[in-house]
Coordinates of C-alpha atoms in Angstrom, one line a residue:
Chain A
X86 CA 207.0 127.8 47.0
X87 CA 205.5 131.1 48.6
X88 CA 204.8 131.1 52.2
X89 CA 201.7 133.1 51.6
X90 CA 198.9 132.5 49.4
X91 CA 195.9 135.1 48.8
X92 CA 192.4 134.3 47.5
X93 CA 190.5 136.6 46.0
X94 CA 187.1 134.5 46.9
X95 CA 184.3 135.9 47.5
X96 CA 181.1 135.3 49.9
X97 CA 177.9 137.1 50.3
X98 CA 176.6 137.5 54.1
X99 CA 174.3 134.5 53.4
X100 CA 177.3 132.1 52.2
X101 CA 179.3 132.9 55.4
X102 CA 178.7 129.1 56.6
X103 CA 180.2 128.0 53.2
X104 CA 183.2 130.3 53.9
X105 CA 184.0 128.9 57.0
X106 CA 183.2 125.4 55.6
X107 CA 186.3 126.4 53.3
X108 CA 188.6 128.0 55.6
X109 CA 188.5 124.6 57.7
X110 CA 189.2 122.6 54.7
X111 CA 191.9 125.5 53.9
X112 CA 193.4 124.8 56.9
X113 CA 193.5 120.9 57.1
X114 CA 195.3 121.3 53.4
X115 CA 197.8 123.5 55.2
X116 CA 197.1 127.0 54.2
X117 CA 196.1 128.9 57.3
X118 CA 194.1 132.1 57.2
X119 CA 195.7 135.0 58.5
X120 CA 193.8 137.8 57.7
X121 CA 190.2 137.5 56.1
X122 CA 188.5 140.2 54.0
X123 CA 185.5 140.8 51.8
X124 CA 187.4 140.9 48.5
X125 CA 191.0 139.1 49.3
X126 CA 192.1 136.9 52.1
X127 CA 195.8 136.0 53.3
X128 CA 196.5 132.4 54.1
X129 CA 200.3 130.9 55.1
X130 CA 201.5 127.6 54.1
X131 CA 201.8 125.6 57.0
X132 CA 201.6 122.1 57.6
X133 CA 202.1 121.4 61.4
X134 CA 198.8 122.9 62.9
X135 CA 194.9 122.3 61.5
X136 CA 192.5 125.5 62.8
X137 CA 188.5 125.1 63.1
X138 CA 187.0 128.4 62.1
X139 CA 183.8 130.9 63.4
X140 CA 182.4 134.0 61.6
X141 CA 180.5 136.6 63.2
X142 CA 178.5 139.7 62.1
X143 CA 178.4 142.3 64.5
X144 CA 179.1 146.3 62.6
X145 CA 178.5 147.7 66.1
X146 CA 180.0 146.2 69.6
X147 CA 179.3 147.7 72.4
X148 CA 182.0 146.7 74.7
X149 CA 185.0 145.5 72.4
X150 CA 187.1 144.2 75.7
X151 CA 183.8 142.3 77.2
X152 CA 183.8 141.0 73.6
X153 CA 186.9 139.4 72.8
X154 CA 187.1 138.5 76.5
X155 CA 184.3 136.5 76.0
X156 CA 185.9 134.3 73.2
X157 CA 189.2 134.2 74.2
X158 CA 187.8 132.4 77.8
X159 CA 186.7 129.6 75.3
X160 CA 189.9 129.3 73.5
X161 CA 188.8 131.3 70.3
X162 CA 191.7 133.2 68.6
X163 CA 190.7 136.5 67.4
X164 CA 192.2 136.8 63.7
X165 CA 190.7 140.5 62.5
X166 CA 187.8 142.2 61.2
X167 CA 186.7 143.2 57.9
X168 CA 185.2 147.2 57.5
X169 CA 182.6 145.8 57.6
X170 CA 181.2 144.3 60.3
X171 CA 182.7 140.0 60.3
X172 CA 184.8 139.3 62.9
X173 CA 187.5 135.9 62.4
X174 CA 188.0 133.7 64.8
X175 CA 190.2 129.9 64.8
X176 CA 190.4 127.5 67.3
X177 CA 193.3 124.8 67.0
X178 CA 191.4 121.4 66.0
X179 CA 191.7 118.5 68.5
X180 CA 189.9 115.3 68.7
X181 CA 188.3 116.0 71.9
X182 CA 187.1 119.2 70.9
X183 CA 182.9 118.4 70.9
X184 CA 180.3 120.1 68.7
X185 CA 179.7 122.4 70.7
X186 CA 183.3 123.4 71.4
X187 CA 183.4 124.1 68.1
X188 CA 180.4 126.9 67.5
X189 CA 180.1 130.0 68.6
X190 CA 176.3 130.4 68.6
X191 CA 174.5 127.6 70.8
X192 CA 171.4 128.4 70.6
X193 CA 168.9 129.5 67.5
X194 CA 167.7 132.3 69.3
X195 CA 171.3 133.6 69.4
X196 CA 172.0 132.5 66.2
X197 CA 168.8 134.1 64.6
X198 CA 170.1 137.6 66.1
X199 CA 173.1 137.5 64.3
X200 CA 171.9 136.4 61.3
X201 CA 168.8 139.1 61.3
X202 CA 171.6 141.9 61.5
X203 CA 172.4 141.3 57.8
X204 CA 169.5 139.8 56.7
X205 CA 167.7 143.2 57.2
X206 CA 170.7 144.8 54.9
X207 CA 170.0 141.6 52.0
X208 CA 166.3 142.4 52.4
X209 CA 166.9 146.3 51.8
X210 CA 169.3 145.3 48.8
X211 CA 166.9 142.4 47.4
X212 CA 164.1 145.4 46.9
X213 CA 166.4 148.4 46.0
X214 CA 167.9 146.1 42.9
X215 CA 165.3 144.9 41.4
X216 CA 163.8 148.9 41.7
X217 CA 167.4 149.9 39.9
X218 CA 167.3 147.2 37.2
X219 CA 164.3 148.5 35.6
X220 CA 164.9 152.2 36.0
X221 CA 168.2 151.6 34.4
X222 CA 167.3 148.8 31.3
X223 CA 164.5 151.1 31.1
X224 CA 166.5 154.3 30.3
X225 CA 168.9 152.6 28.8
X226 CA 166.0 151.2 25.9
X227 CA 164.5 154.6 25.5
X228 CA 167.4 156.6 25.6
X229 CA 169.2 154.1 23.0
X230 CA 171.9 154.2 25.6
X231 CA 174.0 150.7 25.7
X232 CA 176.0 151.6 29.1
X233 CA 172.9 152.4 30.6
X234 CA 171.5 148.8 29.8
X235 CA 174.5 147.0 30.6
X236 CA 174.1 148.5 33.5
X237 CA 170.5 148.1 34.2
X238 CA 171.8 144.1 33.6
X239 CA 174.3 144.5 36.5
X240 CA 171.6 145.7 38.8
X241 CA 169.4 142.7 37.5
X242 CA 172.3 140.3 38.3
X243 CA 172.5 141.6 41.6
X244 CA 168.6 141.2 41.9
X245 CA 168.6 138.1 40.9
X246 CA 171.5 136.6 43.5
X247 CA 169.9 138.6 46.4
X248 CA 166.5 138.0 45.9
X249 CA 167.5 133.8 46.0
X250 CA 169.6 134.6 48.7
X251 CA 166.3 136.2 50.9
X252 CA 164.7 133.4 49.3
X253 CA 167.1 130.3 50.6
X254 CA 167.6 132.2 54.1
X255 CA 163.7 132.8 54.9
X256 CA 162.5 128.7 53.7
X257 CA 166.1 127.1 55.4
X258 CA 164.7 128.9 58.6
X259 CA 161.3 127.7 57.7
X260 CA 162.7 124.2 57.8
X261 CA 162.3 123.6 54.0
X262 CA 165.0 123.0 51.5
X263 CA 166.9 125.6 49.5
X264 CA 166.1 126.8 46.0
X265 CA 169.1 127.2 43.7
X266 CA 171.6 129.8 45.0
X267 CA 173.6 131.5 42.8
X268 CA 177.4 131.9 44.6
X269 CA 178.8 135.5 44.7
X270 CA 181.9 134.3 43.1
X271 CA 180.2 133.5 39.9
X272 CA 178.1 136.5 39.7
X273 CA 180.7 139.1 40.3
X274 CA 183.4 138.5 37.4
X275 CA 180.0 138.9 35.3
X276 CA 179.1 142.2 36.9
X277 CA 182.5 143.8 36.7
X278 CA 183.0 142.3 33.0
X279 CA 179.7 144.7 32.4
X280 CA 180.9 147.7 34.9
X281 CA 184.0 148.5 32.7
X282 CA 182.2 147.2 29.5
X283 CA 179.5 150.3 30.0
X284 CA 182.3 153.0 31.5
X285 CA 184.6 152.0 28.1
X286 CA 181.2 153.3 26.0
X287 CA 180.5 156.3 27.8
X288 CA 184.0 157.3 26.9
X289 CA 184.2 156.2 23.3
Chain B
X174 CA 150.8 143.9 79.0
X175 CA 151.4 140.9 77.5
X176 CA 153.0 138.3 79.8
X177 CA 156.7 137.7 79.6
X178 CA 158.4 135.8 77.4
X179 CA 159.7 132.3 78.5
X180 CA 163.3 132.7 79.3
X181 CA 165.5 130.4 76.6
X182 CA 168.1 127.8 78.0
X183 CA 170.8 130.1 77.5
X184 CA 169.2 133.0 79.1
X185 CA 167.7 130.6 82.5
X186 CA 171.2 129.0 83.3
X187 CA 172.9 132.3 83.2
X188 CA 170.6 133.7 85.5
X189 CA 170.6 131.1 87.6
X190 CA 174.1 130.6 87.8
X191 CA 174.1 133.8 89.4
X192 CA 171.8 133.4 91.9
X193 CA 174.3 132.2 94.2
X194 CA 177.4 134.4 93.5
X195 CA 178.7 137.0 90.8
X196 CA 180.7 134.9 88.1
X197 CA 182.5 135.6 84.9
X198 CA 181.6 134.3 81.4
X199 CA 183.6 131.3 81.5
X200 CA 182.4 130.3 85.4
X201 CA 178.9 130.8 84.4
X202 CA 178.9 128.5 81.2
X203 CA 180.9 125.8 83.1
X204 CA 178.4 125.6 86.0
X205 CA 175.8 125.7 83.2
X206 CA 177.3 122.6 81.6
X207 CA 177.1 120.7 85.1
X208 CA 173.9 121.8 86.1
X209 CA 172.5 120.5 82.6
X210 CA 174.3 117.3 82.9
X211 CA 176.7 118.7 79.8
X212 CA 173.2 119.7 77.7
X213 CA 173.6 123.1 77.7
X214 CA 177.5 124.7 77.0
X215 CA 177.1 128.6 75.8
X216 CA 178.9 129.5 73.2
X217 CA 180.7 132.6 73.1
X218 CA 178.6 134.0 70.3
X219 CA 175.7 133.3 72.6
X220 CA 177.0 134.6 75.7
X221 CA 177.9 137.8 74.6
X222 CA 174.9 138.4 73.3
X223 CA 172.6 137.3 76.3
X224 CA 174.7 139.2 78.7
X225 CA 174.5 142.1 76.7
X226 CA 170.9 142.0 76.5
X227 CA 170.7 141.1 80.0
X228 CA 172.8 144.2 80.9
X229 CA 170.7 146.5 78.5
X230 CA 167.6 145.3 80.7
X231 CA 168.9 145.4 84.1
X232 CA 168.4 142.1 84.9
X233 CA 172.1 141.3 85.5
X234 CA 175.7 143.7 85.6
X235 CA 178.9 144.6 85.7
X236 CA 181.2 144.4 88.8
X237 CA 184.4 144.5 89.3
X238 CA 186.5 141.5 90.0
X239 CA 188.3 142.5 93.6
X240 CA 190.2 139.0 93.8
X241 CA 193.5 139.4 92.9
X242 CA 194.8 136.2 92.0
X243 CA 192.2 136.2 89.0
X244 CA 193.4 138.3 86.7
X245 CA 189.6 138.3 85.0
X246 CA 188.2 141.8 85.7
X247 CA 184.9 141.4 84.8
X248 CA 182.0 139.7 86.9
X249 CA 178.5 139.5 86.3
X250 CA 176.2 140.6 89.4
X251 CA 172.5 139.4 89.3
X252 CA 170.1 142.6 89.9
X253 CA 166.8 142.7 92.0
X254 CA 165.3 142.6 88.5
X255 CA 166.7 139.6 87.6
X256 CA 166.1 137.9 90.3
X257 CA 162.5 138.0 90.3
X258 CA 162.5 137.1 86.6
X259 CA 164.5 134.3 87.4
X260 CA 161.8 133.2 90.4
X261 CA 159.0 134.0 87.9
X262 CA 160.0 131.6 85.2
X263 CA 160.8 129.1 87.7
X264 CA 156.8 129.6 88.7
X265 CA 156.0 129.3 84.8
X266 CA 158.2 126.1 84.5
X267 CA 156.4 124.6 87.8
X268 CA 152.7 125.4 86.5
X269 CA 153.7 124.0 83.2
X270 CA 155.1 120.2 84.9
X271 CA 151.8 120.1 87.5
X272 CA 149.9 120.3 84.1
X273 CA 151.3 117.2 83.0
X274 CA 151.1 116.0 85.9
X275 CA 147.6 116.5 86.0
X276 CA 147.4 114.8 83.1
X277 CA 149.6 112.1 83.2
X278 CA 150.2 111.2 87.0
X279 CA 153.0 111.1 88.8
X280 CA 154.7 108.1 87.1
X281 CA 153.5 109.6 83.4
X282 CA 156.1 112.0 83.7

């Protein structure tokens, strides 16, 4: 059996609760993260510790040693970062760890900040899609161009699972329930099925 | 000028954990957690961020940590500023409990 196992699943910014919903369970199953990514994470098979998890968004930190001081005093072990912006962090699980031990945002006013710095990127994205979509199915119709529509459907995918995603965030913080959400991992083998569908007929 | 915000839990029990003494992160949320009776424990997340913004508005900063047995380096320092924002709330919170009071009574409450 191989010591290290990598997972090409992948999360929008609005799922990240659902990632580290699966990174705990991950880890009680004996596959601990080691390095997490936006396309690929590392985990390594091991069955003698059980981690909790905490994801945070934050592109641009001020004071990086202030920072990870401030999570290593509560016992948070700093994994890595993406390019992007997410920040990993484990905790070894214990029984008298409380709910509290456990988050690193205690307050919704905290919370709410970290949220709003990519919630203001999904609501950019959940306007500029929709804008592509029908510039591009709209080409591609009266041009009689098919890589052009496929791709016009690509952005309309993309419009589609962002515009749900503004959608769920904006009514969960309402206090109402969800709409149907569309997970990133189901979307994207679609859109790159398309990508290199409509780059084959631009060369043939 | 509108009137200041009210100060959330997070942001109140920093400051006034201050009030006494500079303190680092992890002082400041454990006297948090005893002064709430164990209702209030900042989260990392949450502490980085308030102190950041409480940094950014001169309400509280940085000093260094001259004690040599902790090997911390960072304390937080409460400002004139913050003080008085501190004191203010503190008025807002009173005016809000004599209203009930008002209302209610003594016992009500």
């Amino acid at each position: 059996m191989k010591d290290y196992v990598i997972s090409h699943k992948l999360y929008g910014a609005w799922e990240y609760e659902k990632e580290v919903e699966d990174l705990n369970i991950s880890s009680s199953n004996g596959l601990q993260l080691v390095k997490g990514g936006c396309f690929h994470s590392k985990f390594k098979r091991d069955q003698s510790v059980r981690y909790i998890y905490q994801l945070d968004y934050n592109p641009r930190i001020a004071d990086k040693t202030r920072y990870f001081e401030m999570f290593e005093e509560q016992g948070w072990v700093y994994i890595n970062s993406t390019f992007n912006g997410w920040h990993y962090f484990k905790k070894e699980f214990s029984d008298t760890l409380s709910a509290e031990d456990m988050v690193i945002y205690s307050d919704r006013a905290s919370l709410y900040e970290m949220q709003n710095r990519w919630i203001r990127l999904v609501t950019i994205l959940s306007i500029f899609y929709p804008f592509m979509a029908v510039l591009y199915l709209f080409m591609g119709i009266s041009h009689q161009e098919m890589s052009l529509f496929l791709e016009g459907i690509v952005f309309t995918l993309f419009s589609i699972t962002f515009l749900l995603a503004f959608i769920n965030v904006k009514r969960k913080r309402a206090g109402k329930e969800g709409i149907i959400n569309i997970p990133l991992q189901i979307v994207f083998p679609f859109i790159l099925i398309l990508l290199v569908a409509s780059i084959i007929l631009i060369y043939i | 000028m509108l009137k200041n915000e009210p100060l959330t839990e997070s942001y109140f029990y920093i400051l006034l954990c201050l009030y006494e003494k500079a303190n680092h992160g992890y002082g400041i949320m454990q006297e948090a957690e005893r002064l709430s009776e164990g209702q209030v424990k900042i989260g990392s997340g949450t502490m980085y961020g308030a102190t950041g913004n409480m940094i950014k508005k001169g309400w509280i900063k940085e000093i260094e940590n001259l004690n040599p047995e902790d090997k911390r380096k960072r304390l937080y320092e409460l400002t004139p500023i913050g003080k008085s924002v501190l004191l203010e709330e503190i008025i807002r919170l009173k005016r809000l409990v004599e209203g009930a009071k008002t209302v209610m009574g003594e016992e009500g409450i």
